[in-house]
Coordinates of C-alpha atoms in Angstrom, one line a residue:
X1 CA 73.3 101.5 117.3
X2 CA 74.3 98.4 119.2
X3 CA 73.3 95.4 117.1
X4 CA 72.4 91.9 117.9
X5 CA 74.7 89.0 117.1
X6 CA 72.5 87.4 114.4
X7 CA 74.1 85.6 111.5
X8 CA 77.6 85.8 112.8
X9 CA 80.0 83.2 111.2
X10 CA 81.7 80.5 113.3
X11 CA 84.7 81.7 115.4
X12 CA 87.4 80.5 113.1
X13 CA 86.0 82.5 110.1
X14 CA 85.4 85.7 112.1
X15 CA 88.8 85.4 113.8
X16 CA 90.6 85.0 110.5
X17 CA 89.4 88.4 109.4
X18 CA 90.1 90.0 112.7
X19 CA 93.7 88.7 112.9
X20 CA 94.4 90.4 109.5
X21 CA 93.4 93.8 110.9
X22 CA 96.7 95.4 111.9
X23 CA 95.1 98.4 113.6
X24 CA 92.7 96.2 115.6
X25 CA 95.6 94.0 116.8
X26 CA 97.7 97.0 117.8
X27 CA 94.8 98.6 119.8
X28 CA 94.0 95.3 121.5
X29 CA 97.7 94.5 122.4
X30 CA 98.3 98.0 123.8
X31 CA 95.1 98.0 125.9
X32 CA 95.2 94.4 127.2
X33 CA 98.8 94.6 128.2
X34 CA 98.3 97.9 130.0
X35 CA 95.3 96.6 132.0
X36 CA 96.8 93.3 132.9
X37 CA 100.1 94.8 134.1
X38 CA 98.2 97.3 136.3
X39 CA 96.0 94.5 137.6
X40 CA 99.1 92.3 138.5
X41 CA 100.5 95.2 140.6
X42 CA 97.1 95.8 142.3
X43 CA 96.7 92.1 143.2
X44 CA 100.3 91.8 144.5
X45 CA 99.5 94.4 147.1
X46 CA 97.3 92.0 149.0
X47 CA 99.0 89.1 150.9
X48 CA 95.7 87.3 151.3
X49 CA 94.7 87.5 147.6
X50 CA 94.5 83.7 147.2
X51 CA 92.4 83.5 150.4
X52 CA 90.0 86.2 149.0
X53 CA 89.8 84.3 145.8
X54 CA 88.9 81.0 147.5
X55 CA 86.4 82.9 149.7
X56 CA 84.7 84.3 146.6
X57 CA 84.6 80.9 145.0
X58 CA 83.1 79.3 148.1
X59 CA 80.4 82.0 148.5
X60 CA 79.3 81.7 144.9
X61 CA 79.2 77.9 145.1
X62 CA 77.1 78.0 148.3
X63 CA 74.8 80.6 146.8
X64 CA 74.3 78.6 143.6
X65 CA 73.6 75.4 145.6
X66 CA 70.7 77.2 147.4
X67 CA 69.8 79.7 144.6
X68 CA 66.0 79.1 144.8
X69 CA 65.9 80.0 148.5
X70 CA 68.0 83.2 148.1
X71 CA 65.9 84.4 145.2
X72 CA 62.7 84.0 147.1
X73 CA 64.3 85.9 150.1
X74 CA 65.4 88.6 147.7
X75 CA 62.0 89.0 146.2
X76 CA 60.4 89.3 149.6
X77 CA 62.8 92.0 150.7
X78 CA 62.6 94.0 147.4
X79 CA 58.8 93.9 147.7
X80 CA 58.9 94.9 151.3
X81 CA 61.0 97.9 150.4
X82 CA 58.5 99.2 147.8
X83 CA 59.9 97.6 144.7
X84 CA 58.2 95.2 142.3
X85 CA 59.9 91.9 141.1
X86 CA 59.3 90.4 137.7
X87 CA 60.5 86.9 136.6
X88 CA 61.7 86.5 133.0
X89 CA 62.3 82.9 131.6
X90 CA 64.0 84.2 128.5
X91 CA 65.1 87.2 126.4
X92 CA 61.7 87.6 124.8
X93 CA 59.9 87.7 128.1
X94 CA 62.4 90.1 129.6
X95 CA 62.2 92.5 126.7
X96 CA 58.4 92.4 126.8
X97 CA 58.3 93.2 130.5
X98 CA 60.6 96.1 130.1
X99 CA 58.7 97.5 127.2
X100 CA 55.4 97.4 129.0
X101 CA 56.9 99.0 132.1
X102 CA 58.3 101.9 130.0
X103 CA 55.0 102.4 128.2
X104 CA 53.1 102.5 131.5
X105 CA 55.1 105.6 132.5
X106 CA 53.2 107.7 129.9
X107 CA 54.5 109.3 126.8
X108 CA 52.9 110.7 123.6
X109 CA 53.6 111.6 120.0
X110 CA 55.0 115.0 121.3
X111 CA 56.9 113.3 124.1
X112 CA 58.1 109.9 122.8
X113 CA 59.5 107.4 125.2
X114 CA 63.2 107.8 126.0
X115 CA 65.3 105.9 128.5
X116 CA 68.9 106.3 129.7
X117 CA 70.9 103.2 130.4
X118 CA 73.6 102.1 132.8
X119 CA 76.2 99.8 131.3
X120 CA 74.6 96.3 131.5
X121 CA 75.7 93.0 130.2
X122 CA 72.3 91.4 130.8
X123 CA 70.5 93.9 128.5
X124 CA 73.2 93.3 125.8
X125 CA 72.6 89.6 126.2
X126 CA 68.9 89.9 125.5
X127 CA 69.2 92.6 122.8
X128 CA 67.1 95.1 124.7
X129 CA 68.2 98.2 122.7
X130 CA 67.3 96.6 119.4
X131 CA 63.9 95.5 120.8
X132 CA 63.1 98.9 122.2
X133 CA 64.1 100.6 118.9
X134 CA 61.7 98.3 117.1
X135 CA 59.0 99.4 119.6
X136 CA 59.7 103.1 119.0
X137 CA 61.5 103.6 122.2
X138 CA 64.9 105.4 122.2
X139 CA 67.5 103.9 124.6
X140 CA 70.6 106.0 125.2
X141 CA 73.8 104.4 126.5
X142 CA 75.5 106.6 129.1
X143 CA 78.7 104.7 129.8
X144 CA 81.4 106.4 127.8
X145 CA 82.6 103.2 126.0
X146 CA 79.1 102.1 125.4
X147 CA 78.2 105.5 124.0
X148 CA 81.1 105.2 121.5
X149 CA 79.9 101.8 120.4
X150 CA 76.3 103.0 120.0
X151 CA 77.3 106.2 118.1
X152 CA 79.5 104.1 115.8
X153 CA 76.9 101.5 114.9
X154 CA 79.3 99.0 116.4
X155 CA 79.2 96.1 118.8
X156 CA 81.0 95.8 122.1
X157 CA 84.2 93.8 122.0
X158 CA 85.2 93.7 125.7
X159 CA 83.2 93.2 128.9
X160 CA 84.8 96.1 130.8
X161 CA 86.0 98.3 127.9
X162 CA 83.4 97.8 125.1
X163 CA 85.3 100.1 122.7
X164 CA 88.7 98.7 123.4
X165 CA 89.1 98.1 119.7
X166 CA 89.0 101.9 119.0
X167 CA 91.8 104.3 119.4
X168 CA 91.4 108.0 120.3
X169 CA 91.5 109.2 116.8
X170 CA 88.8 106.8 115.7
X171 CA 86.7 107.9 118.7
X172 CA 87.1 111.6 117.9
X173 CA 85.9 110.9 114.3
X174 CA 82.8 109.1 115.6
X175 CA 81.9 111.9 117.9
X176 CA 82.3 114.5 115.1
X177 CA 80.3 112.6 112.7
X178 CA 77.5 111.0 114.8
X179 CA 76.8 113.0 118.0
X180 CA 74.6 115.5 116.2
X181 CA 72.3 112.7 115.0
X182 CA 71.7 111.6 118.6
X183 CA 71.4 114.9 120.4
X184 CA 73.9 117.7 121.2
X185 CA 76.7 117.6 118.6
X186 CA 80.4 117.5 119.3
X187 CA 82.1 120.8 120.0
X188 CA 83.8 122.6 117.0
X189 CA 87.4 121.6 116.6
X190 CA 87.2 118.6 118.9
X191 CA 90.6 117.0 119.4
X192 CA 91.5 113.5 120.3
X193 CA 92.9 114.3 123.7
X194 CA 91.2 112.3 126.5
X195 CA 90.0 115.5 128.3
X196 CA 88.3 116.9 125.2
X197 CA 86.7 113.6 124.4
X198 CA 85.4 113.2 127.9
X199 CA 84.0 116.8 128.0
X200 CA 82.2 116.2 124.6
X201 CA 80.6 113.1 126.0
X202 CA 79.7 114.9 129.3
X203 CA 77.9 117.7 127.4
X204 CA 76.2 115.3 125.1
X205 CA 74.9 113.1 127.9
X206 CA 73.9 115.8 130.4
X207 CA 70.7 116.9 128.6
X208 CA 69.7 113.2 128.4
X209 CA 70.1 112.7 132.2
X210 CA 68.0 115.7 132.9
X211 CA 65.2 114.9 130.4
X212 CA 64.7 111.1 130.8
X213 CA 61.9 109.8 133.0
X214 CA 63.0 106.2 132.9
X215 CA 66.4 104.5 133.4
X216 CA 67.4 100.9 132.7
X217 CA 70.2 99.3 134.5
X218 CA 71.7 95.9 135.4
X219 CA 73.5 95.2 138.7
X220 CA 76.8 93.7 139.8
X221 CA 75.3 92.2 142.9
X222 CA 72.0 91.7 144.7
X223 CA 72.1 91.2 148.5
X224 CA 69.4 88.7 149.5
X225 CA 69.2 89.6 153.2
X226 CA 68.0 93.2 152.5
X227 CA 66.9 93.3 148.8
X228 CA 69.7 95.7 148.0
X229 CA 71.1 96.1 144.5
X230 CA 74.7 97.2 143.8
X231 CA 76.3 98.8 140.8
X232 CA 80.0 99.5 140.5
X233 CA 81.3 102.0 137.9
X234 CA 84.1 104.4 137.2
X235 CA 82.5 107.5 135.6
X236 CA 79.5 108.5 137.8
X237 CA 77.2 108.4 134.8
X238 CA 75.5 105.3 136.2
X239 CA 74.8 107.1 139.5
X240 CA 73.0 109.9 137.4
X241 CA 70.8 107.2 135.8
X242 CA 70.1 105.5 139.1
X243 CA 69.0 108.6 141.0
X244 CA 67.5 111.2 138.6
X245 CA 64.7 109.4 136.6
X246 CA 61.3 108.8 138.2
X247 CA 61.3 105.1 137.2
X248 CA 64.2 102.6 137.5
X249 CA 64.1 99.2 135.8
X250 CA 66.9 96.8 136.6
X251 CA 67.4 93.7 134.5
X252 CA 69.7 91.3 136.4
X253 CA 70.7 87.6 135.9
X254 CA 69.6 85.4 138.7
X255 CA 73.2 84.3 139.5
X256 CA 74.2 87.8 140.6
X257 CA 72.8 87.2 144.1
X258 CA 74.9 87.1 147.3
X259 CA 73.3 86.1 150.6
X260 CA 74.6 88.8 153.0
X261 CA 76.4 92.1 153.2
X262 CA 79.4 90.2 154.7
X263 CA 79.6 88.2 151.6
X264 CA 79.4 91.3 149.5
X265 CA 82.5 92.6 151.3
X266 CA 84.6 89.9 149.6
X267 CA 83.5 90.9 146.1
X268 CA 84.0 94.6 146.7
X269 CA 87.7 93.7 147.2
X270 CA 88.0 91.2 144.3
X271 CA 86.1 93.1 141.6
X272 CA 87.9 96.5 141.4
X273 CA 91.4 95.0 141.5
X274 CA 90.6 92.4 138.9
X275 CA 88.7 94.7 136.5
X276 CA 90.1 98.3 136.6
X277 CA 93.2 97.5 138.9
X278 CA 91.9 99.8 141.5
X279 CA 92.1 99.3 145.3
X280 CA 88.4 100.4 145.6
X281 CA 85.8 101.3 143.1
X282 CA 85.3 105.1 142.3
X283 CA 81.5 104.9 142.3
X284 CA 79.6 102.2 144.2
X285 CA 75.8 102.8 144.2
X286 CA 73.5 100.8 146.4
X287 CA 69.7 101.1 146.6
X288 CA 67.0 99.2 148.4
X289 CA 63.5 99.6 147.0
X290 CA 62.1 103.2 146.9
X291 CA 62.2 106.1 149.4
X292 CA 59.9 109.1 149.5
X293 CA 61.8 112.2 148.2
X294 CA 65.0 110.3 147.4
X295 CA 65.7 108.8 144.0
X296 CA 63.2 107.0 141.7
X297 CA 59.6 106.8 142.7
X298 CA 59.1 103.4 141.1
X299 CA 61.6 100.5 141.1
X300 CA 61.2 97.3 139.1
X301 CA 63.5 94.3 139.2
X302 CA 63.4 91.9 136.3
X303 CA 65.1 88.6 137.3
X304 CA 66.5 87.0 134.2
X305 CA 67.0 83.3 133.7
X306 CA 67.6 82.9 129.9
X307 CA 69.5 79.6 130.1
X308 CA 71.0 80.0 133.6
X309 CA 68.8 77.3 135.2
X310 CA 70.0 74.9 132.5
X311 CA 73.6 75.9 133.1
X312 CA 73.1 75.4 136.9
X313 CA 72.0 71.8 136.2
X314 CA 75.4 71.0 134.6
X315 CA 77.8 69.9 137.4
X316 CA 80.9 71.0 135.5
X317 CA 79.6 73.9 133.5
X318 CA 77.8 75.6 136.4
X319 CA 81.0 77.2 137.7
X320 CA 80.7 79.7 134.8
X321 CA 77.8 81.2 136.9
X322 CA 80.4 82.4 139.5
X323 CA 81.6 85.0 137.0
X324 CA 81.6 88.6 138.3
X325 CA 82.3 90.1 134.9
X326 CA 85.7 91.5 135.7
X327 CA 87.2 90.6 132.3
X328 CA 90.5 89.6 133.8
X329 CA 90.4 86.4 131.7
X330 CA 90.1 88.4 128.5
X331 CA 93.2 90.5 129.3
X332 CA 95.5 87.5 129.6
X333 CA 94.1 85.4 126.8
X334 CA 96.4 85.1 123.7
X335 CA 93.4 84.1 121.5
X336 CA 91.4 87.2 122.5
X337 CA 94.4 89.5 122.1
X338 CA 94.7 88.4 118.5
X339 CA 91.1 87.8 117.5
X340 CA 89.3 90.6 119.4
X341 CA 85.9 90.4 120.9
X342 CA 83.6 90.5 117.9
X343 CA 84.7 87.1 116.7
X344 CA 82.9 85.5 119.7
X345 CA 79.5 86.6 118.3
X346 CA 78.2 87.3 121.8
X347 CA 77.9 89.9 124.5
X348 CA 80.4 87.8 126.4
X349 CA 83.7 87.6 124.5
X350 CA 87.0 86.0 125.5
X351 CA 87.5 82.8 127.6
X352 CA 84.4 83.4 129.8
X353 CA 82.3 83.9 126.7
X354 CA 83.6 80.7 125.2
X355 CA 82.1 78.7 128.1
X356 CA 79.2 80.9 129.1
X357 CA 77.6 81.6 125.7
X358 CA 77.4 77.9 124.6
X359 CA 75.7 77.1 127.9
X360 CA 73.2 79.9 127.8
X361 CA 72.3 79.6 124.1
X362 CA 73.1 75.9 123.5
X363 CA 75.5 74.5 120.8
X364 CA 73.0 74.0 118.0
X365 CA 74.5 76.8 115.8
X366 CA 77.8 76.6 114.0
X367 CA 79.0 79.7 115.9
X368 CA 78.1 78.4 119.4
X369 CA 79.5 75.0 118.7
X370 CA 82.8 76.6 117.7
X371 CA 83.3 78.7 120.8
X372 CA 84.6 75.9 123.1
X373 CA 87.5 75.5 120.6
X374 CA 88.4 79.2 120.8
X375 CA 91.2 78.6 123.2
X376 CA 94.8 77.3 123.4
X377 CA 94.0 75.8 126.8
X378 CA 97.1 77.6 128.2
X379 CA 95.3 78.1 131.6
X380 CA 96.1 81.8 132.0
X381 CA 92.4 82.6 132.3
X382 CA 92.1 80.2 135.3
X383 CA 95.1 81.8 137.0
X384 CA 93.6 85.3 136.6
X385 CA 90.0 84.5 137.5
X386 CA 89.2 86.1 140.9
X387 CA 86.6 83.4 141.7
X388 CA 88.7 80.5 140.4
X389 CA 86.6 79.4 137.5
X390 CA 88.5 76.5 135.9
X391 CA 87.8 77.7 132.3
X392 CA 90.0 75.0 130.6
X393 CA 88.1 72.3 132.4
X394 CA 84.7 73.7 131.2
X395 CA 86.1 74.1 127.7
X396 CA 87.1 70.5 127.5
X397 CA 83.7 69.5 129.0
X398 CA 81.9 71.5 126.3
X399 CA 84.1 70.2 123.5
X400 CA 83.1 66.7 124.6
X401 CA 79.5 67.7 124.5
X402 CA 79.9 69.2 121.0
X403 CA 81.6 66.1 119.8
X404 CA 79.0 63.8 121.2
X405 CA 76.2 65.9 119.7
X406 CA 78.0 65.8 116.3
X407 CA 78.4 62.1 116.6
X408 CA 74.6 61.7 117.2
X409 CA 74.0 63.6 114.0
X410 CA 76.5 61.4 112.0
X411 CA 79.7 63.4 112.7
X412 CA 82.2 64.7 110.2
X413 CA 82.8 62.5 107.2
X414 CA 86.6 62.7 107.4
X415 CA 86.6 62.2 111.1
X416 CA 84.4 59.1 110.8
X417 CA 86.7 57.7 108.1
X418 CA 89.8 58.4 110.2
X419 CA 88.4 56.8 113.4
X420 CA 87.2 53.8 111.4
X421 CA 90.7 53.3 109.9
X422 CA 92.4 53.8 113.3
X423 CA 90.0 51.3 115.0
X424 CA 90.8 48.7 112.3
X425 CA 94.6 49.1 112.6
X426 CA 94.6 49.1 116.4
X427 CA 92.6 45.9 116.6
X428 CA 94.8 44.1 114.0
X429 CA 98.4 44.1 115.3
X430 CA 99.9 42.9 112.0
X431 CA 98.2 45.8 110.1
X432 CA 99.4 48.3 112.7
X433 CA 103.1 47.0 112.5
X434 CA 103.0 47.1 108.7
X435 CA 101.6 50.7 108.7
X436 CA 104.4 51.8 111.2
X437 CA 107.1 50.2 109.1
X438 CA 105.8 51.8 105.9
X439 CA 105.6 55.2 107.5
X440 CA 109.2 55.0 108.7
X441 CA 110.5 53.9 105.3
X442 CA 108.6 56.6 103.5
X443 CA 109.4 59.4 106.1
X444 CA 111.6 61.3 103.7
X445 CA 108.9 61.5 101.2
X446 CA 106.2 62.9 103.6
X447 CA 105.8 66.7 103.0
X448 CA 105.8 69.2 105.9
X449 CA 102.6 70.7 104.5
X450 CA 99.4 69.0 103.3
X451 CA 98.6 70.6 99.9
X452 CA 94.9 69.7 99.8
X453 CA 91.8 68.7 101.8
X454 CA 91.1 69.3 105.5
X455 CA 94.9 69.0 106.3
X456 CA 95.7 72.0 104.1
X457 CA 94.2 74.6 106.5
X458 CA 95.7 72.8 109.5
X459 CA 99.3 72.9 108.1
X460 CA 99.0 76.5 106.9
X461 CA 100.3 77.7 110.3
X462 CA 102.2 74.6 111.5
X463 CA 104.4 71.8 110.1
X464 CA 103.6 68.1 110.3
X465 CA 105.6 66.5 113.1
X466 CA 108.7 64.7 111.7
X467 CA 108.6 60.9 111.9
X468 CA 111.4 59.1 113.9
X469 CA 114.0 57.0 112.0
X470 CA 112.7 53.8 113.6
X471 CA 109.5 52.5 115.2
X472 CA 109.3 52.0 119.0
X473 CA 109.3 48.2 118.4
X474 CA 112.6 48.5 116.4
X475 CA 114.2 50.7 119.1
X476 CA 113.1 48.3 121.8
X477 CA 114.6 45.3 120.0
X478 CA 117.9 47.1 119.6
X479 CA 118.2 48.4 123.1
X480 CA 116.8 45.4 125.1
X481 CA 118.6 42.4 123.7

């Protein structure tokens, strides 16, 4: 089942293992190149794409600037429509609220609690599945890719395509071996053709849709002016979860709010083209509270903070809260393409994860402190982002924070020594000139690789730059007599 990201090594260590997995790299390269090529064609169809992009950015920034007002407006409208709003400061509080709501629906030893789930990044972020399992509640993922990850005891590695690291043959083997443990087994003689795999998942999930009394979802957007929640998906499984059970619990980050339906219109154009490269989304489900004889009888909305207020307080870092989870930045990132999603140790992999996770969780752990460095700063993520998040700017901002915090704790021994030596040389011109002259005279003796120490790892994948034949001062004297 889906696991929590506990005890993950720092990004460089995890990425080193991933880059040596030839099958993983082949799967990722094929999938990301296919998605980004299709997205480029879908975006090119719109002459006003840049205008839409800037509109999305402006709406998100205005919403974040008045987030407290819009959240109160949303709460009033959801309550007015028959729903109940809960506020969760962190993951523990959100998990506790959801557990209590599920238990309040009944259940017994003969009929243990079961819930069906719509694909949700927020519930992955808080480790809800693991918490429910510890409380004796079975949570079944119904999104096809999430189902593959859950059956394979794996972790998601992509925001939009959580099982992107698996090919069809690997998925067939997972279905054959594990479906029977979770319910209806895979059909005899299951092949790895997409149609057969989809049919096996459909049969496996159908009995769960019809049996479950409770569903858990997230939401792509919440409209403040009416209290409406919106879920976009491609399979229709989410709609089954959102309409059949008697109780619906939605866990949503507080930044997912938009003020009006007119604002939502912009994002309903940006998100499908940026994520699945479609002109419009196949299944867009919207609901406002509860309605007699139509859909769930009870609706609970859990508004999740979990570090978002802290992120909002950072003038540079807050732009990460504009994210609409399209994953366009992942599909163009050369680092993600080689390292895969697991190396990020978070529900949010890729460039957006490298700036969002350290802000939500802090940079106290070695893993979280390493994430802002998981980038070449090429800027492709910024160009692809449909809400113009300047990810390189936030990465540099977070690197400065990590460096400052490390300095407050003494810093790295070699870094301290290097900075001390550089400070001395640059404040003593004679010493600096002597060091320059010595380096030029010894240039032919300097190796291209450092055979030991911290420099050894750095030069394993690159050569030391070649020193010039003369110093700048020598060149100036010769050319400006």
